[in-house]
GROMACS .gro file of C-alpha atoms in nm:
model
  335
    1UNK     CA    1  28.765  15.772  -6.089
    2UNK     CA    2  28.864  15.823  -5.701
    3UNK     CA    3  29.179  15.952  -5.685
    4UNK     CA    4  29.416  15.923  -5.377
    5UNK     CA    5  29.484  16.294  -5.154
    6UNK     CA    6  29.777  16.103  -5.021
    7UNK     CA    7  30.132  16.198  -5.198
    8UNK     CA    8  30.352  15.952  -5.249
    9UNK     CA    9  30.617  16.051  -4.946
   10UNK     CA   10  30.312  16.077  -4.735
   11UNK     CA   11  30.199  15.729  -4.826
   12UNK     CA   12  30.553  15.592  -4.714
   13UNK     CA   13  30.556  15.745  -4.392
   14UNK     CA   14  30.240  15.612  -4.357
   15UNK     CA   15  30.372  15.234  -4.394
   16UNK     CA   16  30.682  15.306  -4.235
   17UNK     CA   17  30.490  15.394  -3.952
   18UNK     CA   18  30.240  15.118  -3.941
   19UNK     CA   19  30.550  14.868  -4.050
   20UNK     CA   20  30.715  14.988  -3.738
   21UNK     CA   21  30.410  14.938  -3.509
   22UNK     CA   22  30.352  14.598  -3.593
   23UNK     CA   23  30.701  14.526  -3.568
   24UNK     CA   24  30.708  14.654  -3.223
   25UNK     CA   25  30.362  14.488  -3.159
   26UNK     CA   26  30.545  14.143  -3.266
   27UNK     CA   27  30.842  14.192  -3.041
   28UNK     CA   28  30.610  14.291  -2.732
   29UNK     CA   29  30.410  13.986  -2.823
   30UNK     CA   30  30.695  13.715  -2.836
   31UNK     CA   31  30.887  13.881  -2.517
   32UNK     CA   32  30.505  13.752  -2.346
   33UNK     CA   33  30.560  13.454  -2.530
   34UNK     CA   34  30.851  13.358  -2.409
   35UNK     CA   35  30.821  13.504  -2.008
   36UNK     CA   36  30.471  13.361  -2.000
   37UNK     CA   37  30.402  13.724  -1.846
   38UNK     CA   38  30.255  14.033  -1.993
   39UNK     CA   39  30.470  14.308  -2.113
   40UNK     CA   40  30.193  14.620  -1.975
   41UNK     CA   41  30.164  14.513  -1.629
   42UNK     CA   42  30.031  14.870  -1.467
   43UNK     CA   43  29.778  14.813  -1.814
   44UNK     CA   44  29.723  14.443  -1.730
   45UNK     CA   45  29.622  14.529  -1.339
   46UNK     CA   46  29.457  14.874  -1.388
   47UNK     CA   47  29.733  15.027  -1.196
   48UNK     CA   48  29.653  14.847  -0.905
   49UNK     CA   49  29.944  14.669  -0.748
   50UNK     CA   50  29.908  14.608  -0.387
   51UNK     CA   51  29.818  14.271  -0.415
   52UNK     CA   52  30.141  14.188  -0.686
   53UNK     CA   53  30.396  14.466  -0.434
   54UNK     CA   54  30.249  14.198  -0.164
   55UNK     CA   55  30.318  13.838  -0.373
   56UNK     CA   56  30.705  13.972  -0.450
   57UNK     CA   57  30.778  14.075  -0.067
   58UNK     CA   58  30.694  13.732   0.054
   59UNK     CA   59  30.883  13.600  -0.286
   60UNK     CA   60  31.217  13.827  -0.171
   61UNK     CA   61  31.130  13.691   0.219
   62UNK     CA   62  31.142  13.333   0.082
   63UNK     CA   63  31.459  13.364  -0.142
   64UNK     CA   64  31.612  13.479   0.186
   65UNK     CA   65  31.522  13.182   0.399
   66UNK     CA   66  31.606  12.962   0.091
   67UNK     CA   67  31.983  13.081   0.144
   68UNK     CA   68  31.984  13.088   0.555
   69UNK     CA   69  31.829  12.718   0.564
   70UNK     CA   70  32.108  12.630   0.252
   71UNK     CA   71  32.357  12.740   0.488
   72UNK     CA   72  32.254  12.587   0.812
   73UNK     CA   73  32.174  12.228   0.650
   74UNK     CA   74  32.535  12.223   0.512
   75UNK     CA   75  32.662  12.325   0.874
   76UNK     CA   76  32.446  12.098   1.041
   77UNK     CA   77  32.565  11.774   0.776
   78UNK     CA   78  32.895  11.835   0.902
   79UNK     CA   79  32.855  11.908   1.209
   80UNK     CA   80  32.696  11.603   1.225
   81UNK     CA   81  32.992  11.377   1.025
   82UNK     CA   82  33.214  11.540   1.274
   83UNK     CA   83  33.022  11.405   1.578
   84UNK     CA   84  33.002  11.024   1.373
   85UNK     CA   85  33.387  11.038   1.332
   86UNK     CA   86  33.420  11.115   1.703
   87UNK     CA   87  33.146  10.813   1.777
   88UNK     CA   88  33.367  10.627   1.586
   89UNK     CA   89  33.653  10.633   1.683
   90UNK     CA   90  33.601  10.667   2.094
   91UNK     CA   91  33.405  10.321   1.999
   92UNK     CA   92  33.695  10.170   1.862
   93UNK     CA   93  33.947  10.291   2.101
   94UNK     CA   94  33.726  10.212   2.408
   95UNK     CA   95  33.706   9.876   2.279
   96UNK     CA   96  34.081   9.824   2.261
   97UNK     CA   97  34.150   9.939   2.609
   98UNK     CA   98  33.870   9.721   2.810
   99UNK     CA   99  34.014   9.413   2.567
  100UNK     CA  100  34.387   9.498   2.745
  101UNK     CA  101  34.317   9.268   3.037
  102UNK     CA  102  34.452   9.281   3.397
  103UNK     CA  103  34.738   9.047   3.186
  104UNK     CA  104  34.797   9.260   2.883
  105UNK     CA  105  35.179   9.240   2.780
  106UNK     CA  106  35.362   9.529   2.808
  107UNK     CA  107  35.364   9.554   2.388
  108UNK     CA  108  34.993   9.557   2.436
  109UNK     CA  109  34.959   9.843   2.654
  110UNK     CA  110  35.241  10.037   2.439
  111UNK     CA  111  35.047  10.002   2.151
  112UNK     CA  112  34.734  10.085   2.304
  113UNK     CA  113  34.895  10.416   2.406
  114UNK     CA  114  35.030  10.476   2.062
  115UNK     CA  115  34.669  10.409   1.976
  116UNK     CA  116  34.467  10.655   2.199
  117UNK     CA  117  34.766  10.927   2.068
  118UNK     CA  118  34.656  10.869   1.723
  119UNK     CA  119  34.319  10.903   1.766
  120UNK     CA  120  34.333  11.214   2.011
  121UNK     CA  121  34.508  11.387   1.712
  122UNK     CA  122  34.202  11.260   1.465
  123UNK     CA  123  33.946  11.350   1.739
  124UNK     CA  124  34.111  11.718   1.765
  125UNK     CA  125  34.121  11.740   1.406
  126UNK     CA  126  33.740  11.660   1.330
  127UNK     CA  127  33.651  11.902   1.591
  128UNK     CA  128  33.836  12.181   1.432
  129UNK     CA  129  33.673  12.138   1.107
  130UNK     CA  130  33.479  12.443   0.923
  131UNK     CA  131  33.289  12.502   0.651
  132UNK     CA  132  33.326  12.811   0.425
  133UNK     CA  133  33.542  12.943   0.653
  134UNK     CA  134  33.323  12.929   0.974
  135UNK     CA  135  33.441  12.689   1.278
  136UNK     CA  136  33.168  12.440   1.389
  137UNK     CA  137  33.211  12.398   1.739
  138UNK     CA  138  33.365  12.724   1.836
  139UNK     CA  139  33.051  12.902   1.922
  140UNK     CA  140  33.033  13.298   1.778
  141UNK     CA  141  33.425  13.289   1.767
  142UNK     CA  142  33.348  13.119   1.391
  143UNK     CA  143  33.681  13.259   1.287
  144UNK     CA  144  33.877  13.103   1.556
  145UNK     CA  145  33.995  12.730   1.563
  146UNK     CA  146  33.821  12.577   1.864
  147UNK     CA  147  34.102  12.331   1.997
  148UNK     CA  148  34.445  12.371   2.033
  149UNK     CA  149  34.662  12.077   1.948
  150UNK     CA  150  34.673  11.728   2.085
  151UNK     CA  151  35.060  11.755   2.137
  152UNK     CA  152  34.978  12.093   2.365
  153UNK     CA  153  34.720  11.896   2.520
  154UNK     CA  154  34.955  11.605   2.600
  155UNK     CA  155  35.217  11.797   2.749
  156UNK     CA  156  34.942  12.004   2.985
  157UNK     CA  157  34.795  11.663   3.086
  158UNK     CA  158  35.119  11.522   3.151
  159UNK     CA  159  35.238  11.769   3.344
  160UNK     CA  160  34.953  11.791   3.571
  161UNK     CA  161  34.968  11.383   3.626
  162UNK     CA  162  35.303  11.369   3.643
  163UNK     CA  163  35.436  11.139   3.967
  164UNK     CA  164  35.067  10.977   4.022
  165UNK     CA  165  35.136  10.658   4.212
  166UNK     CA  166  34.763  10.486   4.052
  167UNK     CA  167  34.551  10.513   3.830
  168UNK     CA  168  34.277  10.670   4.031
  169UNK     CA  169  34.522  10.959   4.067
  170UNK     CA  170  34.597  11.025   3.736
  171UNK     CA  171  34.273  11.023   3.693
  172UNK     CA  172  34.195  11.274   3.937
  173UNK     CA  173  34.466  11.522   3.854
  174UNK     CA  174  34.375  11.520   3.480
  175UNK     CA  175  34.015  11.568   3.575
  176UNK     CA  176  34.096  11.839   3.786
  177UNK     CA  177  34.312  12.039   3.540
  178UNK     CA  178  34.030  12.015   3.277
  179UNK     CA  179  33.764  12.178   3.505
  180UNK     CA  180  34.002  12.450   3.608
  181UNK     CA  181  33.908  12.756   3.408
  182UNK     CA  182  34.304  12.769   3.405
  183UNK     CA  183  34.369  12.447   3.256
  184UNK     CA  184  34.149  12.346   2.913
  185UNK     CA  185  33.921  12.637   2.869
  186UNK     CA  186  34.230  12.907   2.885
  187UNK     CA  187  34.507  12.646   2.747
  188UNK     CA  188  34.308  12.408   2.486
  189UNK     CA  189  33.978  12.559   2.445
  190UNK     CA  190  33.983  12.865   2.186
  191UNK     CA  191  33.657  12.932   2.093
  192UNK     CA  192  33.391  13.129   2.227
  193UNK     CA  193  33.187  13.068   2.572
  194UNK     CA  194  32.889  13.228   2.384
  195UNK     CA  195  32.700  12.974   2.154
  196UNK     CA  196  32.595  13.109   1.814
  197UNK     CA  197  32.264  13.271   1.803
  198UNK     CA  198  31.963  13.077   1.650
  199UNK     CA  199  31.938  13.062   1.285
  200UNK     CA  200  31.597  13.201   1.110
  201UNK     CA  201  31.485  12.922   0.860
  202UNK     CA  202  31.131  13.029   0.785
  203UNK     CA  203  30.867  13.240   0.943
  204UNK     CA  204  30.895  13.218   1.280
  205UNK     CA  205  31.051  12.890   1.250
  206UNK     CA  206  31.438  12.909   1.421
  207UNK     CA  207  31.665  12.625   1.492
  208UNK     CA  208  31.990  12.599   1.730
  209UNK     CA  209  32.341  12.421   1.667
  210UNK     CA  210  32.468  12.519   1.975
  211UNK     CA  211  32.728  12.260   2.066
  212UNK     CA  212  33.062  12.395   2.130
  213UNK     CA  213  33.427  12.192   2.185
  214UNK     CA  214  33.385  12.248   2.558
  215UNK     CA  215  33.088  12.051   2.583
  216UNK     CA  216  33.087  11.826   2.902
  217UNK     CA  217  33.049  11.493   2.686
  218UNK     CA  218  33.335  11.631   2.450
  219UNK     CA  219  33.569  11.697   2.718
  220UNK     CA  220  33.536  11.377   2.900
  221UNK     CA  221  33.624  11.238   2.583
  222UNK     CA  222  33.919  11.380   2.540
  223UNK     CA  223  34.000  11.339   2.897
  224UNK     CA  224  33.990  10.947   2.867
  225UNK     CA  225  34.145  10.966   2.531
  226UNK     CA  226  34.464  11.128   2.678
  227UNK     CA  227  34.508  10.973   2.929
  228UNK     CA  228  34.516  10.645   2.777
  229UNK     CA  229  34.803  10.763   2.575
  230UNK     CA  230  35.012  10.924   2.846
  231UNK     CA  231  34.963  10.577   3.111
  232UNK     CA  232  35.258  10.410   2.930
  233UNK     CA  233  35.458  10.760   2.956
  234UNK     CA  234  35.784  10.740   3.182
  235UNK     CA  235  35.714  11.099   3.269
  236UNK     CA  236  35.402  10.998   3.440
  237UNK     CA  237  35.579  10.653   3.629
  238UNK     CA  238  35.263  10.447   3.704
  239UNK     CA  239  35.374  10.066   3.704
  240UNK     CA  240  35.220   9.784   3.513
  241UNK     CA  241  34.938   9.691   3.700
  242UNK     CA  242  34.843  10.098   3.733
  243UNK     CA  243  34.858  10.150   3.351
  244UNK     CA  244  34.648   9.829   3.311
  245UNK     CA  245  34.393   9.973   3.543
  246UNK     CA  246  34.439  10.316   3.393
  247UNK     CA  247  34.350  10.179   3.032
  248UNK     CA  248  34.050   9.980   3.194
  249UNK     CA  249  33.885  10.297   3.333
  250UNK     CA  250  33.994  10.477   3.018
  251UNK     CA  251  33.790  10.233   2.865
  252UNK     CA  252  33.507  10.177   3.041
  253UNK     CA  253  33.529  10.570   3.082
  254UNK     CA  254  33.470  10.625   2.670
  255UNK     CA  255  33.269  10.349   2.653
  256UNK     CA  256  32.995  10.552   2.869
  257UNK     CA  257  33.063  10.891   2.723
  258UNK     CA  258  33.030  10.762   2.366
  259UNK     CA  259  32.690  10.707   2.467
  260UNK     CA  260  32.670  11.071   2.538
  261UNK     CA  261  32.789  11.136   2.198
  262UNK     CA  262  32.509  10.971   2.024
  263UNK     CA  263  32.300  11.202   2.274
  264UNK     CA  264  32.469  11.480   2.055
  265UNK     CA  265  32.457  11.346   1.739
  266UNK     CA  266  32.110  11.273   1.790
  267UNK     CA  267  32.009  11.642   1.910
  268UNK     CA  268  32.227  11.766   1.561
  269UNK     CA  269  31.988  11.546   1.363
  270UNK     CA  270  31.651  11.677   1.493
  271UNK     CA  271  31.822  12.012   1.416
  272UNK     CA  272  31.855  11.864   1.048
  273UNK     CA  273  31.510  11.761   1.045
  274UNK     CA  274  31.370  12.068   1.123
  275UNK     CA  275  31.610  12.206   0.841
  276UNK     CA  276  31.442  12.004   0.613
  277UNK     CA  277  31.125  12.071   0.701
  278UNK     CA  278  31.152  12.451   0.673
  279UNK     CA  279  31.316  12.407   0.349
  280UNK     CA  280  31.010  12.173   0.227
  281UNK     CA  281  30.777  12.433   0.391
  282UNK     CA  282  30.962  12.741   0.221
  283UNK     CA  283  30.957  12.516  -0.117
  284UNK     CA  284  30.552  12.479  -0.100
  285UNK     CA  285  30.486  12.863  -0.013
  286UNK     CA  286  30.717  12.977  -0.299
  287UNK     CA  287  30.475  12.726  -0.531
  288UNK     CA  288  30.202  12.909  -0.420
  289UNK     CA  289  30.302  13.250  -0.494
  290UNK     CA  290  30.450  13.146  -0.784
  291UNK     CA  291  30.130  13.032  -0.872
  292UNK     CA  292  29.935  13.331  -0.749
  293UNK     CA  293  30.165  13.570  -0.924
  294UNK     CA  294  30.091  13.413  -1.266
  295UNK     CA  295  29.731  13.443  -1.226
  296UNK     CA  296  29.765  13.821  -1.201
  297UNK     CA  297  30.034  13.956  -1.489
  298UNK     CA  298  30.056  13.619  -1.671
  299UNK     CA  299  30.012  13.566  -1.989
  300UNK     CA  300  29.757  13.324  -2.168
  301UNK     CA  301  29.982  13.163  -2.437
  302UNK     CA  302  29.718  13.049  -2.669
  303UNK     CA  303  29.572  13.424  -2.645
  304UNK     CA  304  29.930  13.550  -2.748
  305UNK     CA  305  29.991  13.304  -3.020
  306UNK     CA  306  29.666  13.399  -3.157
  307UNK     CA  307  29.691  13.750  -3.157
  308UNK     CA  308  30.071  13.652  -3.275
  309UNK     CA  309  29.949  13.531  -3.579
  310UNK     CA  310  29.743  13.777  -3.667
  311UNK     CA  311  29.968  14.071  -3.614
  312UNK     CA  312  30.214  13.851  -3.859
  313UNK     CA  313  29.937  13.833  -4.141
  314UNK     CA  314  29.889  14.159  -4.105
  315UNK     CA  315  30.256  14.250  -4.136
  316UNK     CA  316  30.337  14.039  -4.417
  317UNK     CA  317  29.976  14.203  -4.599
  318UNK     CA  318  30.116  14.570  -4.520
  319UNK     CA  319  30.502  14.432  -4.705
  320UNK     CA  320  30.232  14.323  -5.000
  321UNK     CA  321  30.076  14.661  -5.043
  322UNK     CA  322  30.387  14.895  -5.030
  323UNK     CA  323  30.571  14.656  -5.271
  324UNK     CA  324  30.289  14.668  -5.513
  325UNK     CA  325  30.247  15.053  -5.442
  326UNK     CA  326  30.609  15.088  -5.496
  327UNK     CA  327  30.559  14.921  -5.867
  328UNK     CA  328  30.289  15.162  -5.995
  329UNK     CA  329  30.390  15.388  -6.251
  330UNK     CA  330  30.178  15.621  -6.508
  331UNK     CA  331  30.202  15.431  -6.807
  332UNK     CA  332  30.069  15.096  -6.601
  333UNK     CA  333  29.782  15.348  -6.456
  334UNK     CA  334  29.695  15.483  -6.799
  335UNK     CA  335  29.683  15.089  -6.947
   0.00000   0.00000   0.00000
């Protein structure tokens, strides 16, 4: 009869340890299970990870552009509905001032005043809009509000038309206070004379959204607007037939730069495009290396459910033979 040299503590560290093994095995095995990648990587690649250090750096590089061209699409979107609210409304309100006639009433031109005030405020307001925190059109100054407000703006233009005898002086006067570096850029304009830097959306792929509140087309905008609502003022003292012809350049004067304004909008939406074709771009290469990175410390699921299974068997074999171990006794041995 062979007898066992193994004594009976001996033989239960000996299952404990082999227990413990496959236990650990098991775990390893369903952690690759459920990553899809292999728990020994240095094992898995022979130590060699150039190639993997190389995969993750582009990875990091891509996560990085993902954010930068999250943040410039949302400040190009509404950048963008700020420019189609201004479009808007210098359409409508250069359409009520050329429909004033050389006859309009004198309730018509009040309430095409009131009108133009309304809408300078609006204009004002969507140009002063910001997203997380960060002005739109106030160039690097991102933490300063880029327009100061219409009522300030009112009272500046007023002043400086104040006692025109037509409308072709008013005109001139309020033109000439908004190119004086004294007049809107130092009292109205707040924002920076340095346009923000272009943002990095990809490699070696950079777009601009460079348009500030003291942008030419902008300005003459506001120009028209105000002084549509300040050629019924009593301050200002044009008669009847000068506030007619004041709201008739107005007009005609909105009508043209809202053309200009579509310019903008138009140059904000290739800025969009290109947005979203870095971001498609970015999308694809991340795929890729996705993809590559799998192929080299991924792991083959059928492969792991096999080997799965048999670690199992084996575990639940090892609980047979220490619980019938555990049941031997002398008199069962001597039967």
């Amino acid at each position: 009869m062979n007898m066992s040299s193994i004594g009976d503590l001996a033989r239960t560290l000996m299952f404990q340890n082999r227990s413990t093994e496959i236990r650990n095995e098991i775990a390893t095995l369903t952690d690759e299970l459920a990553t899809g990648r292999v728990a020994d990587v240095s094992e898995h690649l022979n130590g060699e990870f150039s190639h993997l250090a190389d995969i993750e750096h582009s990875l990091g590089r891509l996560d990085s552009f993902s954010t930068a061209t999250a943040e410039a699409g949302l400040f190009a979107s509404t950048m963008q509905r700020s420019l189609e609210n201004l479009d808007q409304r210098t359409g409508d309100l250069a359409h009520s001032l050329t429909t004033i006639g050389s006859f309009g009433q004198d309730i018509n031109r009040t309430q095409a005043s009131a009108q133009a005030e309304s809408e300078l405020g609006a204009m004002i307001g969507s140009l002063n809009q910001s997203v997380a925190g960060r002005s739109l059109f106030a160039g690097v100054a991102t933490d300063q509000v880029p327009l100061g407000s219409a009522d300030t703006l009112l009272q500046e233009v007023r002043t400086a038309i104040a006692g025109s005898a037509t409308a072709d002086d008013a005109i001139t006067a309020a033109r000439n206070w908004f190119n004086d570096p004294t007049g809107f850029e130092s009292v109205i304009y707040q924002g920076s004379t340095q346009s923000l830097a272009p943002l990095s959306v990809g490699k070696n792929d950079e777009v601009s959204l460079t348009l500030r509140a003291d942008n030419p087309v902008i300005r003459e905008v506001l120009l028209n607007t105000t002084l549509a609502a300040l050629a019924t003022d009593g301050a200002v003292g044009l008669n009847d037939a000068e506030q007619t012809e004041l709201f008739k350049r107005t007009g005609a004067g909105l009508s043209k730069a809202q053309d200009d304004v579509i310019g903008l909008r138009a140059e904000v939406g290739h800025a969009e495009a290109r947005i979203d074709q870095a971001e498609a771009r970015n999308s694809a290469s991340k795929s890729s290396l996705e993809f590559a990175r799998n192929k080299l410390i991924g792991a083959d699921p059928f492969e792991v459910t096999t080997r799965l299974q048999s670690v199992q068997v084996q575990l639940q074999s090892l609980y047979t033979v220490t619980a019938r171990t555990s049941s031997l006794n002398l008199v069962n041995f001597l039967r």
